[in-house]
Amino acid sequence: MTQTPHRTHPAGSWRELLGSRYAPIASVLAGGVLLEASNVYLTTSLLPTIVGDIGGAEFYAWTMTTFLLASVVSSMMVSRILTQRGAVQAYLWALGLFGLGSLLCAASPWMWALLGGRAVQGLGGGLLAGLGYALIQRTLPERLWARAAALVSAMWGVGNIVGPVVGGVFAQLDAWRVTFIGLAVVSALIGIVVVRALPQTTRMRSSESVPWTSLVLLAGGVAAVGVASIVPAGFGTGVAIVVGVVLGAWFLRHERRGGNGILPRVTFAAGSSLGWVYITVAVLAFAIGTEAFIPLFGQEIGGLMPFVAGLLGAALSLGWSVTQVFTANATGVRSRRLLITIGPVTVAAGLTGYGLLQHEGPSALVIALWFATLFLAGAGIGLGFPHLTVAALGSTPGEEEGAKAAAAVNTVFIIASAFSAAMAGVLVNLAMPDVVDAARLLMLVFAGVTLLGAFVARGASWGIGEDTDTNTNTNTNTNTNTNTNTNELETP
C-alpha cells in the first residue's frame, strides 16, 4: 500500500486534555459514552429484581436486544444529525432521548413498557456513543486525538465495571426504579455541561439523503443475530445466524455499490486502509462477547462468590481501560503500527490461557491466573484501539464524511459486540451442561477468531502515517486545530 508524506504535529499530553481548557469538552465526550456503556450492564444486574416485580421473564433477553438494536440504528445517523443540528443540539437530543427512556423504564408497570423505555434509551445511547467519537475531530486539536480516543473508548471498559457494581447495589436494596431515575438525572447534569462548555459547530444542510436501505439491512441483520441468542439451540439458532450473516453481507454489498450509505465512501476505495481499520475494530470488539459468561464460569467452576465472580468478569474491561492510558502516549509511526498489529495476538493469547486453565476444583493460584489472563486479553484490545480511532478520524476530507468515519467506529463496535454475544450464547449452549467444556469451547473458538485478526490489523496499521494534511486538514480546520482548538466555530 502506498504511503504519502506525513506532517508531524506537536504531541499533546494528558495534562493538556484534562486541564481547565479542554476538561469540560473531554468530560462531555467521555460522559456520554459512559452512560451508554454502563447502562447495558447496569440493567443486566437489575433484571432479576425487575422481573420479580413486574414479571415478563419470557422477554428477559429482549431487554438487551431491544437496547442494542436501537443503539445501532441511531448510531448510524450520527453524522447526519451532527451536520444538520450542530454539536450542542445533537448532544441535547441524545441526552433528552436517553433521559426520557430512563424515566419510561422507571415508571414501567409491565415488561412491554420496559422494553419501550429501553428502545428510547437505546436511541439516545447510540447517538451519545457515536458523538463521543465524531466530535473528537471537531472540538479538539489533532495533537490530542489519540488521548481523547483512548479516554472515550476506555469508558466502555469503565462502564463494564461501574454498571454491574451500581446495579448490584440497587438490586440488593430493591430500588431498581431509583436507578433509572438516577440515569435521567445524570443525563440532565451532562446536558448543563454541554450548554456551558461544548463549542457550537457549524450547522448546514446534509448533502445526503437518509440511507434507508442500509439502515434496514443492518438493523435486520443485528435483529436476526439477536434472535439467535434467545431461541433454543438448534435449527432455529442456525437459521437466525445465517439470516443475520446474509443481511450483513448484503449491507456491505449495498454500501460498496451505492452512493449513499452509512460508511464513508473512502472505506471501499482502492489503497484505503479504512476498511481494514473497521474490520480490526470488529475483531477486537468480538472478544468482548465472552464477558457475559465469565461470572457464570467463575461461580460454577471456581465456586466464587457472586461479587468476586463479577470482578472476574470485569478483568477484561479493566485490562482494556488501563492499557489505553499508556498506549495512547505512543507517537511514532512504527510504534503505533506495532501496537495495532500485536493487539489481536495478545487478545488471543489471553483467551487461550484462560480457556486452558479451566478445570474442576481450581486452586487459588489458578484463579489468580484467571484474572491475569483475562486482564491480558483486555490489554490486547487497549494496545491499538486509540490509534485505530485516530486512523479513522484522519481518513477522509470533509466534515460530514469525517464525522461519518469517526461515528462508524462506534457503529462497527456495537454491531460486532451484538454478534459476538449471540455467538457466545450459541457456543455455551452447545457444550452445556458441562460448564468446563463450555468455557474451553467458548474461549478457544474466540481466541482463534481474534488471532486471525492479526492479519487484518496489519492492513489497518497502514492507516497510521497517511497524510493528515490531505485527509483531515483539507477542510477548514487546519488553522483552527493549531490556534483555536475547534473547527469552524459559530459565534454563540
Coordinates of C-alpha atoms in Angstrom, one line a residue:
M1 CA 0.0 0.0 0.0
T2 CA 1.4 3.4 -0.9
Q3 CA 2.1 6.0 1.7
T4 CA 2.0 9.7 1.5
P5 CA 4.2 12.1 3.4
H6 CA 3.0 12.8 6.9
R7 CA 3.4 16.1 8.7
T8 CA 4.1 15.7 12.4
H9 CA 2.2 17.7 15.0
P10 CA 3.2 18.7 18.5
A11 CA 2.5 15.9 20.9
G12 CA -0.3 16.6 23.3
S13 CA -0.4 15.3 26.9
W14 CA -3.0 14.0 29.4
R15 CA -2.4 17.1 31.4
E16 CA -3.4 19.3 28.5
L17 CA -6.5 17.2 27.7
L18 CA -7.7 17.1 31.3
G19 CA -6.6 20.7 32.1
S20 CA -9.0 23.6 32.5
R21 CA -9.2 24.4 28.8
Y22 CA -10.3 21.0 27.4
A23 CA -11.6 19.1 30.5
P24 CA -15.2 20.2 30.1
I25 CA -15.2 19.0 26.5
A26 CA -13.5 15.8 27.4
S27 CA -16.0 15.2 30.2
V28 CA -18.9 15.5 27.8
L29 CA -17.4 13.2 25.2
A30 CA -16.5 10.6 27.8
G31 CA -19.6 11.0 29.9
G32 CA -22.0 10.3 27.1
V33 CA -20.2 7.1 26.2
L34 CA -20.0 6.0 29.8
L35 CA -23.8 6.4 30.1
E36 CA -24.3 4.1 27.1
A37 CA -21.7 1.6 28.3
S38 CA -22.7 1.3 31.9
N39 CA -26.4 1.2 31.2
V40 CA -26.0 -2.1 29.3
Y41 CA -24.5 -3.9 32.3
L42 CA -26.4 -2.0 34.9
T43 CA -29.7 -3.1 33.5
T44 CA -28.5 -6.7 33.3
S45 CA -27.7 -6.6 37.0
L46 CA -31.1 -5.3 37.8
L47 CA -33.1 -7.6 35.6
P48 CA -33.7 -10.4 38.2
T49 CA -35.2 -7.8 40.6
I50 CA -37.2 -6.2 37.8
V51 CA -38.7 -9.5 36.6
G52 CA -39.6 -10.4 40.2
D53 CA -41.5 -7.1 40.5
I54 CA -43.3 -6.7 37.1
G55 CA -43.0 -10.2 35.5
G56 CA -42.1 -10.9 31.9
A57 CA -39.4 -13.5 32.4
E58 CA -40.0 -14.8 28.9
F59 CA -38.7 -11.5 27.5
Y60 CA -35.6 -11.4 29.7
A61 CA -33.1 -11.4 26.8
W62 CA -35.1 -8.9 24.8
T63 CA -34.2 -6.1 27.2
M64 CA -30.6 -6.3 25.9
T65 CA -31.6 -7.0 22.3
T66 CA -34.0 -4.0 22.1
F67 CA -31.5 -1.6 23.5
L68 CA -28.6 -2.7 21.3
L69 CA -30.8 -2.7 18.1
A70 CA -32.0 0.9 18.8
S71 CA -28.4 1.9 19.5
V72 CA -27.2 0.5 16.2
V73 CA -29.9 2.4 14.3
S74 CA -29.3 5.7 15.9
S75 CA -25.5 5.4 15.8
M76 CA -25.8 5.2 12.0
M77 CA -27.5 8.6 12.0
V78 CA -24.8 10.5 14.0
S79 CA -23.0 12.2 11.1
R80 CA -26.3 13.4 9.6
I81 CA -27.7 14.8 12.9
L82 CA -24.4 16.4 13.8
T83 CA -24.2 18.1 10.4
Q84 CA -27.7 19.4 10.5
R85 CA -28.0 20.3 14.2
G86 CA -24.5 21.1 15.3
A87 CA -22.7 19.7 18.3
V88 CA -24.8 21.2 21.1
Q89 CA -28.2 20.4 19.7
A90 CA -27.1 16.9 18.7
Y91 CA -25.9 16.2 22.2
L92 CA -29.1 17.6 23.8
W93 CA -31.2 15.5 21.6
A94 CA -29.2 12.4 22.5
L95 CA -29.3 13.2 26.3
G96 CA -33.0 14.0 26.1
L97 CA -33.8 10.7 24.5
F98 CA -31.7 8.8 26.9
G99 CA -33.2 10.6 29.9
L100 CA -36.8 10.1 28.6
G101 CA -36.2 6.4 28.1
S102 CA -34.8 6.1 31.6
L103 CA -37.9 7.7 33.1
L104 CA -40.1 5.4 31.0
C105 CA -38.2 2.4 32.4
A106 CA -38.5 3.7 35.9
A107 CA -42.3 4.1 35.5
S108 CA -42.9 0.7 33.8
P109 CA -45.8 -1.3 35.2
W110 CA -45.1 -4.3 33.0
M111 CA -42.3 -5.7 30.8
W112 CA -43.7 -4.4 27.4
A113 CA -43.5 -0.8 28.8
L114 CA -39.9 -1.5 30.0
L115 CA -38.9 -2.7 26.5
G116 CA -40.4 0.5 25.1
G117 CA -38.3 2.5 27.5
R118 CA -35.2 0.5 26.6
A119 CA -35.8 1.2 22.9
V120 CA -35.9 5.0 23.6
Q121 CA -32.8 4.7 25.8
G122 CA -31.0 2.9 23.0
L123 CA -31.8 5.6 20.5
G124 CA -30.3 8.2 22.8
G125 CA -27.4 5.9 23.8
G126 CA -26.4 5.2 20.2
L127 CA -26.2 8.9 19.5
L128 CA -24.2 9.6 22.6
A129 CA -21.6 6.9 21.9
G130 CA -21.3 7.9 18.2
L131 CA -21.0 11.6 19.1
G132 CA -18.2 10.8 21.6
Y133 CA -16.1 9.7 18.7
A134 CA -17.3 12.1 16.0
L135 CA -16.7 15.2 18.0
I136 CA -13.1 14.5 18.9
Q137 CA -12.2 15.7 15.4
R138 CA -14.3 18.9 15.6
T139 CA -13.7 20.0 19.2
L140 CA -10.1 19.1 20.0
P141 CA -6.7 19.8 18.3
E142 CA -5.2 16.9 16.4
R143 CA -2.4 16.5 18.9
L144 CA -5.0 15.4 21.5
W145 CA -6.9 13.0 19.2
A146 CA -5.1 9.8 20.4
R147 CA -5.6 10.5 24.1
A148 CA -9.2 11.7 23.6
A149 CA -9.9 8.5 21.7
A150 CA -8.3 6.4 24.5
L151 CA -10.4 8.3 27.1
V152 CA -13.6 7.8 25.2
S153 CA -13.2 4.2 24.3
A154 CA -11.9 3.4 27.8
M155 CA -15.4 4.4 29.0
W156 CA -16.7 1.1 27.6
G157 CA -14.4 -0.7 29.9
V158 CA -15.2 1.5 32.8
G159 CA -18.9 1.1 32.1
N160 CA -18.5 -2.7 32.2
I161 CA -17.2 -2.3 35.8
V162 CA -19.4 0.5 37.1
G163 CA -22.6 -0.9 35.6
P164 CA -22.6 -4.3 37.5
V165 CA -21.4 -2.7 40.7
V166 CA -24.1 0.1 40.8
G167 CA -26.8 -2.3 39.5
G168 CA -25.9 -4.9 42.1
V169 CA -26.1 -2.4 45.0
F170 CA -29.5 -1.1 44.0
A171 CA -30.8 -4.5 43.2
Q172 CA -29.8 -5.5 46.7
L173 CA -31.8 -2.5 48.0
D174 CA -34.7 -3.5 45.8
A175 CA -34.6 0.0 44.4
W176 CA -34.4 -0.6 40.6
R177 CA -36.7 2.3 39.7
V178 CA -34.5 4.7 41.6
T179 CA -31.6 3.6 39.4
F180 CA -33.3 4.6 36.2
I181 CA -34.3 7.9 37.7
G182 CA -30.7 8.5 38.6
L183 CA -29.7 7.9 35.0
A184 CA -32.2 10.6 33.9
V185 CA -30.7 13.0 36.5
V186 CA -27.1 12.3 35.2
S187 CA -28.3 12.9 31.7
A188 CA -29.7 16.3 32.7
L189 CA -26.4 17.2 34.5
I190 CA -24.3 16.4 31.4
G191 CA -26.8 18.5 29.4
I192 CA -25.9 21.5 31.6
V193 CA -22.2 21.0 30.9
V194 CA -22.9 20.6 27.2
V195 CA -24.7 24.0 27.0
R196 CA -21.9 25.7 29.0
A197 CA -18.8 24.1 27.6
L198 CA -19.3 22.4 24.2
P199 CA -18.4 24.7 21.3
Q200 CA -21.1 25.5 18.7
T201 CA -20.0 23.7 15.4
T202 CA -21.3 24.9 12.0
R203 CA -24.7 23.7 11.0
M204 CA -25.5 23.0 7.4
R205 CA -27.9 21.1 5.2
S206 CA -26.8 17.5 4.9
S207 CA -25.6 16.6 1.4
E208 CA -27.1 13.1 1.5
S209 CA -30.5 11.6 2.0
V210 CA -31.3 9.2 4.8
P211 CA -29.7 5.8 3.8
W212 CA -32.9 3.8 4.4
T213 CA -31.7 0.7 2.6
S214 CA -28.5 0.4 4.6
L215 CA -30.4 1.1 7.8
V216 CA -33.0 -1.6 7.1
L217 CA -30.4 -4.2 6.1
L218 CA -28.1 -3.6 9.0
A219 CA -30.8 -3.3 11.6
G220 CA -32.4 -6.5 10.2
G221 CA -29.0 -8.3 10.4
V222 CA -28.4 -7.3 14.0
A223 CA -32.0 -8.2 14.9
A224 CA -31.6 -11.7 13.4
V225 CA -28.4 -12.3 15.4
G226 CA -30.2 -11.1 18.5
V227 CA -32.9 -13.7 17.9
A228 CA -30.2 -16.4 17.5
S229 CA -29.1 -15.7 21.1
I230 CA -32.6 -16.2 22.6
V231 CA -34.1 -19.1 20.7
P232 CA -33.3 -22.7 21.9
A233 CA -30.1 -24.0 20.5
G234 CA -30.7 -26.0 17.3
F235 CA -32.1 -25.4 13.8
G236 CA -33.7 -22.1 14.7
T237 CA -30.4 -20.7 16.0
G238 CA -28.6 -21.7 12.8
V239 CA -31.3 -20.2 10.6
A240 CA -31.2 -16.9 12.6
I241 CA -27.4 -16.7 12.3
V242 CA -27.4 -17.4 8.6
V243 CA -30.1 -14.7 8.0
G244 CA -28.0 -12.2 10.1
V245 CA -24.8 -13.0 8.1
V246 CA -26.7 -12.8 4.7
L247 CA -28.2 -9.4 5.6
G248 CA -24.8 -8.2 6.8
A249 CA -23.2 -9.2 3.5
W250 CA -26.0 -7.6 1.6
F251 CA -25.4 -4.4 3.6
L252 CA -21.7 -4.4 2.7
R253 CA -22.5 -5.0 -1.0
H254 CA -25.0 -2.2 -1.0
E255 CA -22.5 0.2 0.8
R256 CA -19.8 -0.7 -1.8
R257 CA -22.0 -0.1 -4.8
G258 CA -24.4 2.6 -3.6
G259 CA -23.6 6.3 -3.5
N260 CA -25.4 7.0 -0.2
G261 CA -24.5 4.8 2.7
I262 CA -23.5 4.7 6.4
L263 CA -19.8 4.2 5.9
P264 CA -17.7 6.9 4.3
R265 CA -17.0 6.4 0.5
V266 CA -13.3 6.0 1.1
T267 CA -13.9 2.8 3.0
F268 CA -14.0 0.8 -0.2
A269 CA -11.6 2.9 -2.2
A270 CA -8.5 1.2 -3.7
G271 CA -5.5 1.7 -1.4
S272 CA -7.5 2.9 1.5
S273 CA -6.8 1.4 4.9
L274 CA -10.1 2.5 6.5
G275 CA -11.9 -0.8 5.7
W276 CA -9.1 -2.7 7.4
V277 CA -9.5 -0.3 10.4
Y278 CA -13.2 -1.2 10.8
I279 CA -12.6 -4.9 10.4
T280 CA -9.9 -4.7 13.1
V281 CA -12.2 -2.8 15.4
A282 CA -14.8 -5.6 14.8
V283 CA -12.3 -8.3 15.6
L284 CA -11.3 -6.7 18.9
A285 CA -14.9 -6.0 19.9
F286 CA -15.8 -9.6 19.1
A287 CA -13.6 -10.8 22.0
I288 CA -15.9 -8.8 24.4
G289 CA -18.7 -11.3 23.8
T290 CA -17.1 -13.6 26.3
E291 CA -17.7 -11.2 29.2
A292 CA -21.3 -12.1 29.8
F293 CA -20.4 -15.7 30.7
I294 CA -17.2 -15.2 32.7
P295 CA -19.0 -14.6 36.0
L296 CA -21.0 -17.7 35.4
F297 CA -17.8 -19.7 34.9
G298 CA -16.3 -18.2 38.0
Q299 CA -19.2 -19.3 40.2
E300 CA -19.9 -22.7 38.7
I301 CA -16.2 -23.8 38.1
G302 CA -14.3 -21.8 40.7
G303 CA -17.0 -21.6 43.4
L304 CA -16.5 -17.9 43.6
M305 CA -18.9 -15.6 45.5
P306 CA -21.1 -13.6 43.1
F307 CA -19.3 -10.3 43.8
V308 CA -15.9 -11.9 43.2
A309 CA -17.1 -13.6 40.1
G310 CA -18.4 -10.2 38.9
L311 CA -14.9 -8.7 39.4
L312 CA -13.5 -11.6 37.4
G313 CA -15.9 -10.7 34.6
A314 CA -14.6 -7.1 34.7
A315 CA -11.0 -8.1 34.5
L316 CA -11.0 -8.0 30.7
S317 CA -12.5 -4.5 30.7
L318 CA -10.0 -3.4 33.3
G319 CA -7.1 -4.5 31.2
W320 CA -8.5 -2.7 28.2
S321 CA -9.1 0.6 30.1
V322 CA -5.8 0.7 31.9
T323 CA -3.7 -0.2 28.9
Q324 CA -5.2 2.5 26.7
V325 CA -4.0 5.2 29.1
F326 CA -0.4 4.2 28.4
T327 CA -0.5 3.2 24.7
A328 CA -2.2 6.5 23.8
N329 CA 1.1 8.1 24.6
A330 CA 2.8 6.4 21.6
T331 CA 3.6 9.0 18.9
G332 CA 6.0 7.3 16.5
V333 CA 4.5 5.8 13.3
R334 CA 6.3 2.5 13.7
S335 CA 5.3 2.1 17.4
R336 CA 1.6 2.8 16.7
R337 CA 1.6 0.3 13.8
L338 CA 3.2 -2.3 16.0
L339 CA 0.6 -1.7 18.8
I340 CA -2.3 -2.2 16.3
T341 CA -0.7 -5.3 14.8
I342 CA 0.1 -7.2 18.0
G343 CA -3.3 -6.3 19.7
P344 CA -5.3 -9.3 18.3
V345 CA -2.4 -11.7 19.1
T346 CA -2.4 -10.5 22.7
V347 CA -6.2 -10.9 23.0
A348 CA -5.9 -14.4 21.5
A349 CA -3.1 -15.4 24.0
G350 CA -5.1 -14.2 27.0
L351 CA -8.3 -16.0 25.9
T352 CA -6.4 -19.2 25.2
G353 CA -4.7 -19.1 28.5
Y354 CA -8.0 -18.6 30.4
G355 CA -9.6 -21.4 28.4
L356 CA -6.8 -23.9 29.0
L357 CA -6.9 -23.1 32.8
Q358 CA -10.5 -24.3 33.1
H359 CA -10.9 -27.5 35.3
E360 CA -12.9 -28.6 38.3
G361 CA -11.7 -27.5 41.7
P362 CA -9.1 -24.9 40.7
S363 CA -6.6 -23.8 43.3
A364 CA -6.2 -20.2 44.5
L365 CA -3.2 -19.8 42.1
V366 CA -5.2 -20.9 39.1
I367 CA -8.0 -18.5 40.0
A368 CA -5.4 -15.7 40.2
L369 CA -4.2 -16.8 36.8
W370 CA -7.7 -16.5 35.5
F371 CA -7.7 -12.8 36.4
A372 CA -4.2 -12.4 34.9
T373 CA -5.1 -14.0 31.5
L374 CA -8.3 -12.1 31.2
F375 CA -6.5 -8.8 32.0
L376 CA -4.0 -9.8 29.3
A377 CA -6.8 -10.3 26.8
G378 CA -8.3 -6.9 27.6
A379 CA -4.9 -5.3 27.3
G380 CA -4.7 -6.6 23.8
I381 CA -7.8 -4.5 22.9
G382 CA -6.3 -1.4 24.5
L383 CA -2.9 -1.7 22.8
G384 CA -4.0 -0.3 19.4
F385 CA -7.6 0.9 19.9
P386 CA -6.9 4.6 20.4
H387 CA -4.7 4.6 17.2
L388 CA -7.4 2.8 15.2
T389 CA -9.8 5.6 16.1
V390 CA -7.3 8.2 15.1
A391 CA -6.7 6.4 11.8
A392 CA -10.5 6.6 11.1
L393 CA -10.6 10.3 12.1
G394 CA -7.9 11.2 9.6
S395 CA -9.1 9.0 6.8
T396 CA -11.3 11.3 4.8
P397 CA -11.7 15.0 4.0
G398 CA -14.9 17.0 4.6
E399 CA -16.8 17.5 7.8
E400 CA -19.7 15.2 7.1
E401 CA -17.6 12.4 5.7
G402 CA -15.2 12.8 8.6
A403 CA -18.0 12.6 11.2
K404 CA -19.3 9.5 9.4
A405 CA -15.9 7.9 9.5
A406 CA -15.5 8.5 13.2
A407 CA -19.1 7.6 14.2
A408 CA -18.7 4.4 12.2
V409 CA -16.1 3.2 14.7
N410 CA -18.8 3.1 17.3
T411 CA -21.4 1.5 14.9
V412 CA -18.9 -1.3 14.0
F413 CA -18.1 -1.8 17.7
I414 CA -21.8 -2.2 18.7
I415 CA -22.6 -4.5 15.8
A416 CA -19.6 -6.7 16.5
S417 CA -20.5 -6.8 20.2
A418 CA -24.0 -7.8 19.5
F419 CA -22.9 -10.5 17.0
S420 CA -20.3 -11.9 19.4
A421 CA -22.7 -12.0 22.3
A422 CA -25.1 -14.1 20.2
M423 CA -22.3 -16.4 19.1
A424 CA -21.1 -16.8 22.6
G425 CA -24.5 -17.9 23.7
V426 CA -24.6 -20.5 20.9
L427 CA -21.2 -22.0 21.8
V428 CA -22.1 -22.2 25.5
N429 CA -25.4 -23.9 24.8
L430 CA -23.7 -26.5 22.6
A431 CA -21.4 -27.6 25.4
M432 CA -23.8 -27.4 28.3
P433 CA -24.4 -28.9 30.8
D434 CA -20.7 -29.4 31.2
V435 CA -19.6 -25.9 32.3
V436 CA -15.8 -26.6 31.9
D437 CA -16.3 -27.8 28.4
A438 CA -18.4 -24.7 27.7
A439 CA -15.7 -22.4 29.0
R440 CA -13.0 -24.1 27.0
L441 CA -15.0 -24.2 23.8
L442 CA -16.0 -20.5 24.0
M443 CA -12.6 -19.2 24.8
L444 CA -10.7 -21.3 22.3
V445 CA -13.0 -20.5 19.4
F446 CA -13.0 -16.8 20.2
A447 CA -9.2 -16.9 20.5
G448 CA -9.0 -18.4 17.0
V449 CA -11.2 -15.7 15.6
T450 CA -9.1 -12.9 17.2
L451 CA -5.8 -14.5 16.1
L452 CA -7.0 -14.3 12.5
G453 CA -7.5 -10.6 13.2
A454 CA -3.7 -10.1 13.3
F455 CA -3.6 -10.4 9.5
V456 CA -6.3 -7.8 9.2
A457 CA -4.7 -5.5 11.7
R458 CA -1.6 -5.4 9.5
G459 CA -3.6 -3.7 6.8
A460 CA -5.2 -1.3 9.3
S461 CA -1.9 -0.3 10.7
W462 CA -1.1 1.4 7.3
G463 CA -3.7 4.0 8.2
I464 CA -1.1 5.3 10.6
G465 CA 1.2 7.7 8.8
E466 CA -1.2 8.6 6.0
D467 CA -1.3 12.2 5.0
T468 CA -3.3 14.0 7.6
D469 CA -2.9 17.3 5.7
T470 CA -4.9 15.7 2.9
N471 CA -7.3 13.6 4.9
T472 CA -8.1 15.7 7.9
N473 CA -6.9 19.2 7.3
T474 CA -8.1 19.8 3.7
N475 CA -11.4 21.0 5.2
T476 CA -11.4 24.3 7.0
N477 CA -10.0 23.0 10.3
T478 CA -6.2 23.4 9.6
N479 CA -5.8 26.7 11.2
T480 CA -8.3 26.2 14.0
N481 CA -6.7 22.9 15.0
T482 CA -3.5 24.7 15.8
N483 CA -4.8 28.0 17.0
T484 CA -8.3 27.8 18.5
N485 CA -8.9 24.1 19.3
T486 CA -12.2 23.8 17.3
N487 CA -13.3 23.6 13.7
E488 CA -15.5 26.3 12.2
L489 CA -16.9 27.6 15.4
E490 CA -20.0 29.7 15.3
T491 CA -20.4 32.8 17.4
P492 CA -22.8 31.9 20.1

